[in-house]
XYZ file of C-alpha atoms in Angstrom:
760
model
C -39.635 -24.472 -21.720
C -39.838 -27.310 -24.136
C -39.642 -29.385 -21.443
C -42.300 -27.360 -19.710
C -44.134 -27.854 -22.816
C -43.573 -31.498 -23.650
C -45.367 -32.686 -20.113
C -48.587 -29.694 -19.729
C -49.532 -29.905 -23.411
C -52.793 -31.452 -23.933
C -51.426 -32.617 -27.304
C -48.951 -35.093 -26.394
C -51.809 -37.572 -25.642
C -55.461 -38.583 -26.784
C -57.807 -39.062 -23.436
C -60.618 -41.884 -24.225
C -64.335 -40.675 -24.247
C -65.662 -40.219 -20.705
C -69.362 -40.059 -18.929
C -70.538 -36.314 -18.905
C -70.284 -37.110 -14.967
C -66.851 -38.126 -15.073
C -65.968 -34.248 -16.437
C -68.707 -33.044 -14.132
C -66.121 -34.226 -11.470
C -63.169 -32.952 -12.913
C -64.971 -29.329 -12.954
C -64.371 -29.409 -9.267
C -60.214 -28.351 -9.238
C -60.162 -28.996 -5.869
C -60.869 -32.304 -5.573
C -59.201 -32.559 -8.354
C -55.948 -31.671 -7.027
C -56.502 -33.363 -4.103
C -56.359 -36.677 -5.655
C -53.528 -36.271 -7.968
C -51.151 -34.349 -5.635
C -48.261 -36.254 -5.650
C -48.631 -36.371 -9.306
C -48.284 -31.933 -9.518
C -45.222 -32.291 -7.164
C -43.792 -34.821 -9.200
C -43.731 -32.782 -12.115
C -43.060 -29.240 -10.670
C -39.689 -30.919 -9.059
C -38.731 -32.156 -12.491
C -39.670 -28.667 -13.792
C -37.398 -27.110 -11.434
C -34.747 -29.303 -11.765
C -34.388 -29.046 -15.408
C -34.765 -25.492 -15.599
C -31.868 -25.369 -13.104
C -29.550 -27.561 -14.367
C -29.806 -25.456 -17.685
C -29.341 -22.127 -16.037
C -25.846 -23.558 -14.118
C -25.127 -25.113 -17.732
C -25.183 -22.362 -19.590
C -23.192 -19.815 -16.899
C -20.860 -22.257 -15.990
C -19.629 -22.200 -19.535
C -20.124 -18.393 -19.629
C -17.988 -17.748 -16.550
C -21.243 -16.380 -15.207
C -21.299 -15.425 -11.492
C -23.193 -18.346 -10.506
C -20.578 -20.987 -11.448
C -18.436 -18.712 -9.840
C -20.689 -18.641 -6.766
C -21.101 -21.986 -6.549
C -17.273 -22.656 -6.943
C -16.419 -20.482 -4.208
C -18.896 -22.622 -2.458
C -17.123 -25.928 -3.140
C -13.947 -23.855 -2.149
C -14.791 -22.757 1.315
C -16.020 -26.605 1.642
C -13.377 -28.748 0.227
C -9.832 -26.598 -0.133
C -8.628 -28.295 3.119
C -8.717 -31.316 1.490
C -9.540 -31.464 -2.382
C -9.930 -34.782 -4.391
C -6.759 -35.864 -5.506
C -6.828 -36.457 -9.680
C -6.448 -40.144 -10.749
C -4.547 -40.464 -14.345
C -3.913 -43.201 -15.714
C -0.467 -41.413 -17.352
C -0.154 -44.589 -19.955
C -3.203 -44.627 -21.415
C -4.149 -40.765 -22.659
C -5.050 -40.566 -26.218
C -2.980 -38.154 -28.546
C -4.790 -34.961 -29.936
C -4.149 -34.730 -33.413
C -5.514 -31.263 -35.056
C -8.365 -32.565 -37.994
C -10.318 -28.973 -37.378
C -8.097 -26.098 -38.227
C -6.746 -25.091 -41.822
C -3.133 -25.323 -40.581
C -3.211 -29.072 -39.191
C -0.327 -29.629 -41.425
C 1.808 -26.285 -40.554
C 4.865 -26.473 -38.145
C 6.916 -24.166 -36.636
C 9.613 -24.374 -33.838
C 9.244 -20.382 -32.399
C 5.544 -19.181 -31.534
C 4.511 -15.342 -30.120
C 1.091 -16.285 -28.192
C -0.987 -13.317 -27.460
C -4.983 -12.817 -26.036
C -6.582 -10.352 -27.964
C -9.464 -8.668 -27.040
C -9.968 -6.129 -29.232
C -8.829 -5.184 -32.820
C -4.847 -5.910 -34.308
C -3.125 -3.258 -31.979
C -0.130 -1.418 -34.305
C 2.567 -3.681 -31.641
C 0.695 -6.816 -33.006
C 1.132 -6.118 -36.959
C 4.815 -5.362 -36.074
C 5.153 -8.623 -34.310
C 4.414 -9.985 -37.709
C 7.600 -9.109 -38.866
C 9.698 -10.360 -36.311
C 11.654 -13.274 -38.565
C 11.384 -16.592 -38.026
C 8.634 -16.001 -35.062
C 4.648 -17.001 -35.635
C 2.506 -15.199 -34.516
C -0.714 -16.749 -32.577
C -3.716 -14.809 -31.344
C -6.226 -16.095 -28.759
C -9.356 -14.727 -29.050
C -12.085 -14.378 -25.906
C -15.428 -13.738 -25.758
C -14.852 -9.432 -26.254
C -13.090 -10.418 -29.155
C -14.560 -8.919 -32.273
C -16.384 -11.383 -34.715
C -14.750 -10.269 -37.607
C -10.951 -10.050 -35.458
C -8.577 -11.133 -38.354
C -4.857 -9.904 -38.914
C -2.697 -11.707 -42.589
C 0.061 -13.769 -41.426
C -1.493 -14.743 -37.790
C -3.471 -17.343 -36.566
C -6.031 -16.733 -34.802
C -8.540 -18.782 -32.583
C -12.020 -17.884 -31.942
C -14.076 -19.072 -29.641
C -15.731 -21.636 -31.721
C -12.116 -23.207 -33.240
C -11.020 -23.938 -29.693
C -13.949 -25.497 -28.451
C -13.518 -27.768 -31.458
C -9.905 -28.425 -30.573
C -10.004 -31.610 -28.746
C -8.583 -30.140 -25.202
C -10.050 -30.990 -21.628
C -8.523 -27.211 -20.558
C -11.546 -25.918 -22.594
C -13.763 -27.040 -20.282
C -12.471 -25.135 -17.220
C -11.546 -21.229 -18.991
C -13.205 -18.488 -17.889
C -14.557 -16.954 -21.483
C -13.754 -13.237 -21.012
C -10.097 -13.653 -19.936
C -6.457 -13.618 -20.996
C -6.042 -17.115 -19.156
C -7.345 -18.473 -22.476
C -4.233 -18.670 -23.750
C -3.501 -21.662 -22.522
C -4.933 -23.293 -25.447
C -2.627 -21.396 -27.773
C -0.009 -22.576 -25.613
C -0.980 -26.541 -26.317
C -1.876 -25.585 -30.481
C 1.817 -24.243 -30.288
C 3.429 -27.302 -28.878
C 0.869 -29.354 -31.060
C 2.782 -28.015 -34.150
C 6.406 -28.400 -33.447
C 6.854 -24.964 -30.881
C 10.162 -25.309 -28.764
C 9.928 -21.805 -28.059
C 7.649 -19.971 -26.973
C 7.046 -16.061 -26.637
C 4.097 -14.987 -24.026
C 3.450 -11.722 -24.591
C 0.714 -9.009 -24.965
C -0.627 -6.640 -27.595
C 0.299 -3.644 -25.983
C 4.053 -3.957 -26.577
C 6.562 -3.293 -29.039
C 9.729 -4.941 -29.479
C 12.758 -3.355 -28.957
C 14.273 -3.389 -32.733
C 12.256 -5.835 -33.929
C 14.629 -8.457 -32.997
C 13.584 -10.719 -30.044
C 17.027 -12.120 -29.892
C 18.874 -9.155 -29.353
C 19.096 -9.602 -25.614
C 17.036 -13.171 -24.664
C 18.789 -16.663 -25.736
C 16.783 -18.103 -27.965
C 18.789 -21.183 -28.530
C 20.442 -23.136 -25.707
C 22.137 -25.599 -27.480
C 23.939 -25.971 -30.472
C 26.573 -23.947 -32.518
C 23.991 -21.116 -31.869
C 23.567 -20.583 -28.648
C 26.370 -18.473 -26.438
C 28.406 -20.166 -25.211
C 28.588 -18.150 -21.792
C 28.593 -18.109 -17.920
C 25.758 -15.862 -16.371
C 25.760 -13.813 -13.581
C 23.861 -14.746 -10.515
C 22.520 -12.903 -7.651
C 24.707 -14.309 -4.643
C 22.575 -17.162 -2.329
C 25.120 -16.115 0.575
C 21.803 -14.989 2.521
C 19.696 -18.038 2.772
C 16.889 -16.193 4.647
C 16.422 -13.957 0.851
C 13.587 -15.943 -0.997
C 12.476 -13.006 -3.634
C 14.218 -10.058 -5.154
C 13.112 -7.387 -6.762
C 14.941 -7.323 -10.049
C 14.341 -3.762 -10.965
C 17.048 -2.601 -8.793
C 19.535 -4.387 -11.091
C 18.284 -2.451 -14.081
C 18.629 0.832 -12.888
C 15.177 1.433 -11.420
C 15.184 1.490 -7.238
C 12.082 2.804 -6.221
C 10.064 0.983 -8.615
C 8.730 -2.655 -7.983
C 7.111 -5.476 -10.283
C 3.944 -6.616 -9.745
C 4.098 -9.507 -7.482
C 7.016 -8.793 -5.301
C 5.478 -8.616 -1.386
C 4.740 -5.291 -0.302
C 7.034 -5.920 2.681
C 9.928 -6.640 0.224
C 9.387 -2.879 -1.464
C 11.367 -0.951 1.093
C 14.767 -3.411 0.451
C 16.210 -0.956 -2.301
C 20.353 -1.605 -1.579
C 22.102 -2.726 -4.103
C 23.863 -5.850 -4.239
C 27.223 -6.037 -2.719
C 28.266 -8.987 -5.289
C 27.142 -11.587 -7.458
C 27.847 -15.270 -8.388
C 27.923 -16.915 -11.722
C 26.231 -19.949 -13.248
C 27.206 -21.469 -16.698
C 24.339 -20.358 -19.427
C 21.999 -23.479 -20.897
C 19.499 -24.292 -18.685
C 18.232 -20.832 -18.602
C 14.176 -22.383 -19.699
C 12.340 -19.224 -18.249
C 13.163 -15.892 -19.919
C 11.578 -12.650 -18.028
C 12.305 -9.209 -20.098
C 12.306 -6.355 -18.569
C 9.540 -3.481 -19.642
C 9.918 -0.134 -20.498
C 7.562 2.578 -20.651
C 4.890 0.717 -18.366
C 6.697 -1.755 -16.337
C 4.619 -4.656 -15.163
C 3.804 -2.822 -11.719
C 0.790 -3.184 -9.171
C -1.244 -1.494 -8.637
C -0.148 0.219 -5.335
C 3.048 1.494 -7.566
C 0.594 2.885 -10.041
C -2.005 4.774 -7.844
C 0.657 6.559 -5.397
C 3.283 6.782 -8.329
C 1.370 8.184 -11.115
C 2.083 11.626 -12.451
C -1.779 13.062 -13.156
C -3.135 12.603 -16.677
C 0.363 11.518 -17.468
C 1.377 8.155 -19.043
C 4.680 6.391 -17.611
C 7.327 6.191 -19.667
C 9.868 4.725 -17.088
C 13.323 3.664 -18.255
C 15.601 0.670 -17.127
C 19.431 0.084 -17.855
C 19.702 -1.891 -21.500
C 23.204 -2.090 -20.901
C 22.972 -4.274 -17.571
C 23.929 -7.370 -17.746
C 21.348 -10.063 -17.424
C 21.024 -12.178 -13.983
C 19.872 -15.498 -13.184
C 18.531 -16.738 -10.098
C 20.531 -19.078 -7.616
C 17.587 -21.965 -6.132
C 15.670 -20.964 -3.122
C 15.661 -17.029 -4.624
C 12.545 -16.035 -6.788
C 11.308 -13.202 -8.561
C 7.802 -12.398 -9.479
C 7.364 -13.707 -13.656
C 4.400 -12.210 -15.999
C 2.900 -13.151 -19.110
C 3.684 -10.063 -20.930
C 7.218 -10.457 -21.985
C 8.448 -14.016 -21.021
C 10.443 -16.976 -23.127
C 9.494 -20.344 -22.075
C 11.748 -23.081 -23.876
C 10.785 -26.386 -24.271
C 11.780 -27.911 -21.126
C 9.559 -25.264 -19.262
C 6.651 -25.862 -21.453
C 5.053 -27.362 -18.368
C 4.858 -24.349 -16.213
C 2.185 -22.340 -18.938
C -0.175 -23.205 -17.499
C -2.259 -19.948 -16.136
C -4.703 -20.834 -12.923
C -8.188 -20.105 -13.836
C -9.567 -19.860 -10.381
C -7.903 -16.640 -9.258
C -7.965 -13.257 -9.529
C -6.816 -12.490 -13.740
C -4.237 -10.084 -12.222
C -2.923 -12.968 -10.109
C -3.108 -16.016 -12.610
C 0.352 -15.603 -14.233
C 2.196 -14.569 -10.931
C 1.158 -17.013 -9.123
C 2.196 -19.705 -12.305
C 5.872 -17.999 -12.285
C 6.544 -18.470 -8.544
C 4.678 -22.506 -8.997
C 7.263 -22.554 -12.540
C 10.215 -21.558 -10.760
C 9.651 -24.033 -7.626
C 9.326 -26.928 -9.989
C 12.096 -25.466 -12.736
C 14.459 -26.852 -9.904
C 13.263 -29.847 -10.194
C 14.685 -30.736 -13.580
C 17.835 -28.189 -13.316
C 16.514 -25.334 -14.695
C 17.144 -21.784 -13.571
C 14.784 -18.602 -14.667
C 16.971 -15.450 -15.797
C 16.392 -11.863 -16.064
C 16.779 -9.983 -18.882
C 17.446 -6.215 -19.659
C 14.721 -4.012 -21.532
C 13.125 -6.335 -24.619
C 9.704 -4.721 -25.513
C 8.107 -1.059 -24.700
C 4.482 -0.904 -23.354
C 2.335 1.927 -23.241
C 0.717 3.333 -20.865
C -3.142 3.964 -21.449
C -3.311 5.748 -18.783
C -6.299 3.437 -17.439
C -7.569 2.604 -13.850
C -5.612 -0.209 -12.145
C -7.928 -2.956 -10.702
C -6.982 -3.031 -7.031
C -9.740 -5.810 -6.399
C -8.063 -8.126 -9.355
C -5.014 -8.453 -7.006
C -6.144 -9.439 -4.206
C -4.598 -13.072 -4.110
C -1.371 -11.555 -4.653
C -1.117 -8.859 -1.683
C -2.544 -11.319 0.808
C -0.426 -14.314 0.139
C 2.246 -13.957 -1.970
C 4.658 -13.642 0.472
C 3.399 -16.682 2.271
C 3.435 -18.898 -1.084
C 6.788 -17.892 -1.767
C 7.995 -19.413 1.901
C 5.419 -22.429 1.302
C 7.139 -23.219 -1.966
C 10.848 -23.003 -0.943
C 10.802 -25.123 1.900
C 8.247 -27.495 -0.396
C 9.511 -31.313 -0.946
C 8.628 -33.954 -3.027
C 9.152 -37.642 -3.091
C 7.738 -37.870 -6.386
C 10.374 -39.587 -9.094
C 8.758 -38.397 -12.312
C 8.091 -34.360 -13.471
C 4.045 -34.661 -13.675
C 3.427 -36.330 -10.727
C 5.642 -33.735 -8.878
C 3.391 -30.306 -10.313
C 0.179 -32.699 -9.522
C 1.157 -33.024 -5.812
C 2.308 -29.152 -5.724
C -0.970 -28.292 -7.011
C -2.654 -30.474 -5.362
C -0.707 -29.107 -1.453
C -0.915 -25.431 -2.815
C -4.673 -25.901 -2.795
C -4.716 -27.537 0.575
C -3.408 -24.539 1.590
C -5.525 -22.236 0.233
C -3.010 -20.554 -2.487
C -5.486 -21.334 -5.048
C -8.901 -23.823 -5.527
C -9.978 -27.694 -6.057
C -10.811 -26.441 -9.903
C -7.404 -25.286 -10.307
C -6.099 -29.621 -9.168
C -8.839 -30.233 -11.841
C -7.284 -27.915 -14.254
C -3.433 -29.170 -13.227
C -4.852 -32.409 -13.880
C -6.402 -31.929 -17.575
C -3.358 -29.408 -18.269
C -0.886 -32.520 -18.170
C -2.743 -34.559 -19.777
C -3.407 -32.260 -22.874
C 0.485 -31.690 -23.304
C 0.493 -35.547 -22.971
C -2.352 -36.004 -25.984
C -0.005 -33.352 -28.297
C 3.401 -35.272 -27.683
C 5.150 -33.363 -25.150
C 7.546 -35.075 -23.553
C 7.939 -34.339 -19.789
C 12.436 -33.583 -18.626
C 14.113 -35.709 -16.687
C 13.964 -34.986 -12.682
C 17.197 -34.179 -11.105
C 18.430 -34.024 -7.675
C 17.894 -30.490 -6.359
C 20.467 -28.230 -5.157
C 18.600 -26.531 -2.252
C 19.154 -29.760 -0.794
C 23.031 -30.298 -1.144
C 25.605 -28.390 1.057
C 26.492 -25.456 -0.924
C 30.065 -24.252 -1.274
C 31.063 -21.155 0.392
C 31.704 -18.259 -1.720
C 35.318 -17.287 -1.971
C 36.723 -13.724 -3.102
C 37.408 -14.729 -6.482
C 34.202 -15.889 -6.810
C 32.646 -12.684 -6.371
C 31.630 -10.473 -9.381
C 31.158 -6.425 -8.860
C 28.318 -4.757 -10.532
C 26.977 -1.151 -9.607
C 23.595 -0.588 -11.306
C 23.078 2.604 -12.622
C 20.210 5.209 -11.071
C 17.808 6.364 -14.052
C 15.036 8.832 -13.816
C 12.303 7.690 -12.266
C 8.850 8.810 -10.308
C 8.713 8.950 -6.608
C 5.310 9.742 -4.995
C 4.469 10.653 -7.983
C 6.909 13.304 -8.467
C 9.218 13.149 -11.794
C 12.797 12.525 -10.806
C 15.322 14.041 -13.733
C 18.591 13.185 -14.709
C 20.770 10.011 -14.960
C 22.821 9.330 -11.517
C 25.709 7.241 -11.888
C 26.320 7.219 -8.028
C 28.862 5.158 -5.325
C 26.864 3.453 -3.200
C 29.762 2.715 -1.014
C 28.341 3.870 2.156
C 24.832 2.148 1.460
C 26.697 -1.101 0.631
C 28.783 -1.092 4.406
C 25.181 0.253 6.094
C 23.720 -3.008 4.216
C 26.450 -4.918 5.421
C 26.158 -4.325 8.865
C 22.920 -4.111 9.149
C 22.016 -6.683 6.356
C 20.849 -9.672 8.694
C 19.212 -7.690 11.273
C 15.302 -7.505 11.699
C 13.988 -4.172 12.250
C 10.313 -4.191 14.266
C 8.382 -0.676 14.322
C 5.507 0.018 15.852
C 3.158 2.534 14.356
C 1.069 4.846 15.926
C 0.433 7.336 13.183
C -1.709 6.488 10.083
C -0.023 3.081 8.108
C -2.185 3.289 4.915
C 0.028 6.680 4.426
C 3.167 5.637 6.202
C 3.814 1.874 6.068
C 5.586 1.892 2.439
C 7.633 4.591 2.984
C 9.101 3.313 6.403
C 9.813 0.135 4.292
C 11.482 2.391 1.505
C 13.426 4.485 4.229
C 15.009 1.471 6.250
C 14.238 -1.515 3.933
C 17.305 -0.201 2.266
C 19.424 -0.543 4.936
C 18.151 -3.829 7.205
C 17.091 -7.321 5.949
C 13.463 -7.144 6.809
C 10.925 -4.041 8.292
C 8.007 -5.552 9.955
C 5.191 -2.899 10.301
C 3.039 -3.576 13.941
C 0.296 -1.326 14.559
C -3.145 -1.180 16.620
C -5.070 -1.745 14.007
C -3.857 -5.483 10.915
C -4.006 -4.152 7.257
C -3.473 -7.504 5.766
C -2.564 -5.485 2.348
C 0.270 -3.273 3.458
C 1.490 -6.480 5.589
C 1.095 -5.043 8.888
C 0.425 -6.980 11.829
C -1.716 -6.544 15.018
C -0.543 -5.374 18.338
C -0.777 -3.309 21.560
C 2.238 -0.668 21.856
C 1.534 -1.225 25.784
C 2.273 -5.233 26.129
C 4.190 -4.974 22.605
C 6.758 -7.138 23.657
C 4.824 -10.260 24.261
C 4.467 -10.576 20.606
C 8.312 -10.426 20.367
C 8.708 -13.782 20.429
C 6.714 -15.047 17.412
C 9.026 -12.551 15.686
C 12.365 -14.115 16.886
C 11.001 -17.352 15.912
C 10.441 -16.230 12.297
C 13.793 -14.981 11.557
C 15.929 -17.816 13.451
C 18.966 -16.717 11.547
C 19.151 -13.250 11.914
C 21.680 -11.553 13.717
C 19.690 -9.068 15.615
C 16.498 -7.422 16.564
C 15.886 -4.003 16.488
C 12.696 -2.152 17.850
C 11.357 1.376 17.154
C 8.536 3.216 17.315
C 7.635 5.533 14.731
C 8.503 8.679 16.734
C 11.923 8.048 16.678
C 13.986 8.704 13.851
C 16.734 6.310 13.411
C 19.974 7.770 11.899
C 21.681 4.338 10.745
C 24.941 5.592 9.585
C 26.095 6.586 13.144
C 25.064 2.665 14.152
C 27.620 1.264 12.547
C 30.183 1.508 15.750
C 27.749 -0.026 17.804
C 28.587 -3.795 19.043
C 25.716 -6.072 17.962
C 26.485 -8.502 20.318
C 25.571 -6.441 22.957
C 22.569 -4.666 24.119
C 21.159 -1.783 22.885
C 18.790 0.592 24.700
C 18.599 4.441 26.001
C 19.484 3.961 29.714
C 21.664 6.734 30.067
C 18.934 8.965 27.912
C 17.465 10.838 31.273
C 13.866 11.564 29.926
C 13.454 8.198 28.614
C 14.891 5.913 31.388
C 13.879 7.166 34.855
C 13.698 5.509 38.642
C 10.252 5.899 39.867
C 10.310 5.627 43.985
C 6.776 3.848 44.589
C 6.063 5.240 48.251
C 3.479 7.752 47.752
C 3.344 7.447 44.057
C 0.135 6.165 42.273
C -1.767 2.960 42.620
C -0.458 2.103 38.866
C 3.171 2.213 39.973
C 2.789 0.193 43.248
C 0.731 -2.515 41.461
C 3.635 -2.241 38.617
C 6.152 -2.751 40.895
C 4.487 -5.679 42.639
C 4.167 -7.784 39.553
C 8.031 -7.071 38.867
C 9.119 -8.108 42.271
C 6.747 -11.910 41.638
C 8.609 -12.206 38.097
C 11.787 -11.623 39.326
C 10.877 -13.671 42.322
C 10.730 -16.341 39.686
C 13.417 -15.785 37.501
C 16.274 -18.160 37.041
C 19.102 -17.652 39.328
C 21.281 -15.980 36.259
C 18.744 -13.673 35.555
C 17.577 -13.041 38.436
C 21.130 -12.199 40.472
C 21.424 -9.910 37.311
C 18.254 -7.932 38.268
C 18.830 -7.702 42.223
C 22.666 -6.218 41.444
C 21.536 -3.584 39.072
C 17.887 -2.193 41.289
C 19.002 -2.039 44.996
C 16.107 -0.058 45.986
C 13.100 -2.591 46.353
C 11.102 0.536 47.043
C 11.653 2.220 43.239
C 10.899 1.215 40.326
C 12.461 1.263 36.645
C 10.630 2.754 34.016
C 12.148 3.226 30.431
C 10.045 4.842 27.984
C 11.300 2.229 24.879
C 11.240 3.695 21.964
C 14.476 2.140 20.526
C 16.049 -1.046 21.481
C 18.070 -4.263 20.196
C 18.199 -7.683 21.188
C 21.031 -9.444 19.538
C 20.808 -13.231 18.958
C 22.832 -15.033 21.943
C 19.858 -12.617 24.310
C 16.823 -14.056 22.018
C 16.197 -17.251 24.216
C 16.455 -15.451 27.519
C 14.263 -12.703 26.491
C 11.452 -15.485 25.449
C 12.101 -16.828 28.897
C 11.280 -13.091 30.354
C 7.946 -13.215 28.086
C 7.008 -16.328 29.023
C 7.289 -15.498 32.915
C 4.996 -12.449 32.764
C 2.341 -14.649 30.959
C -1.029 -12.954 31.778
C 0.842 -10.439 34.457
C -0.392 -7.092 33.880
C 3.152 -5.332 33.226
C 3.398 -2.261 30.968
C 5.987 -2.163 28.236
C 7.678 0.588 29.778
C 8.050 -1.333 32.756
C 8.510 -5.100 31.432
C 11.711 -3.557 29.139
C 13.803 -2.262 31.951
C 13.161 -4.989 33.814
C 13.939 -7.905 30.845
C 17.898 -6.088 30.060
C 18.590 -5.214 33.660
C 18.074 -9.170 33.898
C 19.117 -10.361 30.670
C 22.807 -8.664 31.090
C 24.541 -5.739 33.509
C 24.091 -1.935 32.564
C 27.879 -1.937 32.411
C 27.212 -3.862 29.388
C 24.598 -2.225 27.373
C 26.379 -0.643 24.121
C 26.402 2.901 24.685
C 25.077 3.952 21.148
C 21.583 5.491 21.850
C 23.363 7.792 25.075
C 23.949 10.193 22.545
C 20.360 10.709 21.042
C 18.571 13.787 20.692
C 15.702 13.544 22.829
C 12.781 15.510 24.140
C 9.706 14.498 26.098
C 7.109 16.827 23.916
C 7.572 19.078 20.944
C 5.034 20.887 19.394
C 6.016 20.142 16.021
C 8.335 18.697 13.694
C 11.620 21.180 13.760
C 14.374 21.001 11.221
C 16.097 23.177 13.649
C 15.901 20.009 16.291
C 16.613 17.560 13.968
C 20.675 16.709 14.209
C 21.978 14.236 11.467
C 25.441 13.907 13.848
C 23.306 12.185 16.660
C 22.393 8.394 16.229
C 18.224 8.636 16.570
C 15.854 11.676 17.098
C 13.038 11.559 19.256
C 9.943 13.170 18.820
C 9.488 13.434 15.164
C 6.187 12.809 13.918
C 4.963 11.480 10.291
C 1.211 10.964 8.806
C 1.683 11.884 5.503
C 3.329 11.433 2.806
C 4.491 15.545 2.862
C 5.515 15.000 6.569
C 7.684 11.936 5.527
C 8.858 13.670 2.397
C 10.208 16.794 4.771
C 11.775 13.958 7.120
C 13.807 12.408 4.498
C 15.438 16.407 3.128
C 16.242 16.377 6.779
C 17.850 12.452 6.644
C 20.180 13.473 3.817
C 22.680 15.689 5.337
C 23.549 11.954 6.456
C 22.791 9.715 3.595
C 22.522 11.869 0.426
C 21.278 9.202 -1.224
C 17.968 9.666 0.326
C 17.076 12.142 -1.778
C 16.740 9.128 -4.745
C 12.780 8.705 -2.565
C 12.053 12.463 -3.326
């Protein structure tokens, strides 16, 4: 408006006197406009440009939708090749606090919390924790008159005056503004930072009750720490809640495909203490859970009050294995202060989780590790809606992110160079945006500007040969089973249980991948199948005719499902074998332990599943399938062709198997892949392809007979408890399309695995 006034106001200049004829001419507007058209267009363009810049400037500082849209468009255009920041690390000027009343204040231990409302009772209690300074960080929702005696409060105005580069990237209304607080604390002498929110009570008002506040010196606990085993190199993430007594609860940030892996550890190892630079505490009451858990396990109109075992031993994570880390209950020691950065261009509920995985990977570069601790706070459930949309960056990308981070390597010599390189590559991979790369550069420069010294880089243990774990190195710990909720039903009573059978089953199938095709509604059953079978198998892959990214369900067509198996085989190159199962068939895994995992398993002795059909006089479909089989057989390598022809003597017949369940051991995977490649684009049905493959790979005399005694019918009107038997290896058919039907199934399966009742 001011610009327009300056341009258009007649008072900005004094025109000289003109003859009357000239003024008469000017009254002809069309003539005047035509003669001055270029001037008019120039002025209008200038006005529009200035107005647009003014508008976007206001919205960018306020985190408005316009700037968000521009950032999104920029991300879509440049996320593959973002600009790499150019930083002169040796010429970063020092930033000194000259604007707050606390410029001379110093403290080694800080509690940093984001506040959006008046001080909570929990926050007031934190002021009484001896030796710790509370630092409250405001945002656009914080009341203007916010104050709390004993706490240092940084309002938006105060934050803007501190001179930190990161302020230019922070949204106005988000807890990620805590980044300013981290820098302020470091600037004022911090050696430990407790990252927490204002809705949790520190248990016994003692942060050091479980956390390791001192890592060196006389006050340090000189002890070894229990550690998850690194024996399985394919395990890259764990659910720590299992260790602390809650097997059916999973933390926010755990890949959904891992929520069903609820088996306890067969054994642990140990590591010397002193390098636990990031310490994650467990929260009683409302633990850090995702919206999937919150909505599916939530008792109606009742707050969560989930308890964990406060006597469980703290447990460390070896290099190569990760765990979700949040901003609700975490201590960072100075050697990991660089890992406090909260990304700004991802959804709010994903920011601290992505930070946690990013920081864990970089922590390995300085020889540090993460340790999980028993309950240190009690968070209260306010019975508020839990935004699934705010977790979209988690459910879509977190599994892929973990795999990427474990495989990532850097040749840089200094830590900050590695940090910037990783942030850049993560933007290239689409885990966050170019804006986060720029934010990382600003964060690292601000760290140096407040006097932070970057830690020395150490060699990566992950790349060194690991010693085998001897019997004497194995440490046993059996977690408790504490009261929890399953599918919205509260479980009552504490159960100290023996998990001998579960450990034995897990040990037997812990390196076998279960591939399950769901014909039923995956939105109602996918998580339940993972809960059921994920306790036993290495991983559970869910296939369906429609893809569901949020539930990690992959797309496949049942009629040709064998064609997608090679890519799954290649995904798990160290797996011992692959077990395929349709969701209309129930697997009694406790009766499969005696099966030979080096042999093929299939239902070749189950009459209604495996049949031989004469092609003569039969339908055209059988004729065409038989002709295509013949074509494939003739193109097989010698050893496969000989095996098949020795098994199928009658060339006028076609072998068909419904193939509801079969197993392929690792040694036969190459042959299986070769056969799929031989089929190529030929139209061979799954029921025809599988018996052809199996008979070509090995003689049926060598198949393991484990499925021979399964209970099998072609059709069943409805699920019947009288039809099910826990004494057989598998039961077909049995249909599950809802949580109620799943609960019914679990109750009958509990006859073979009593611990299953913990799921219902």
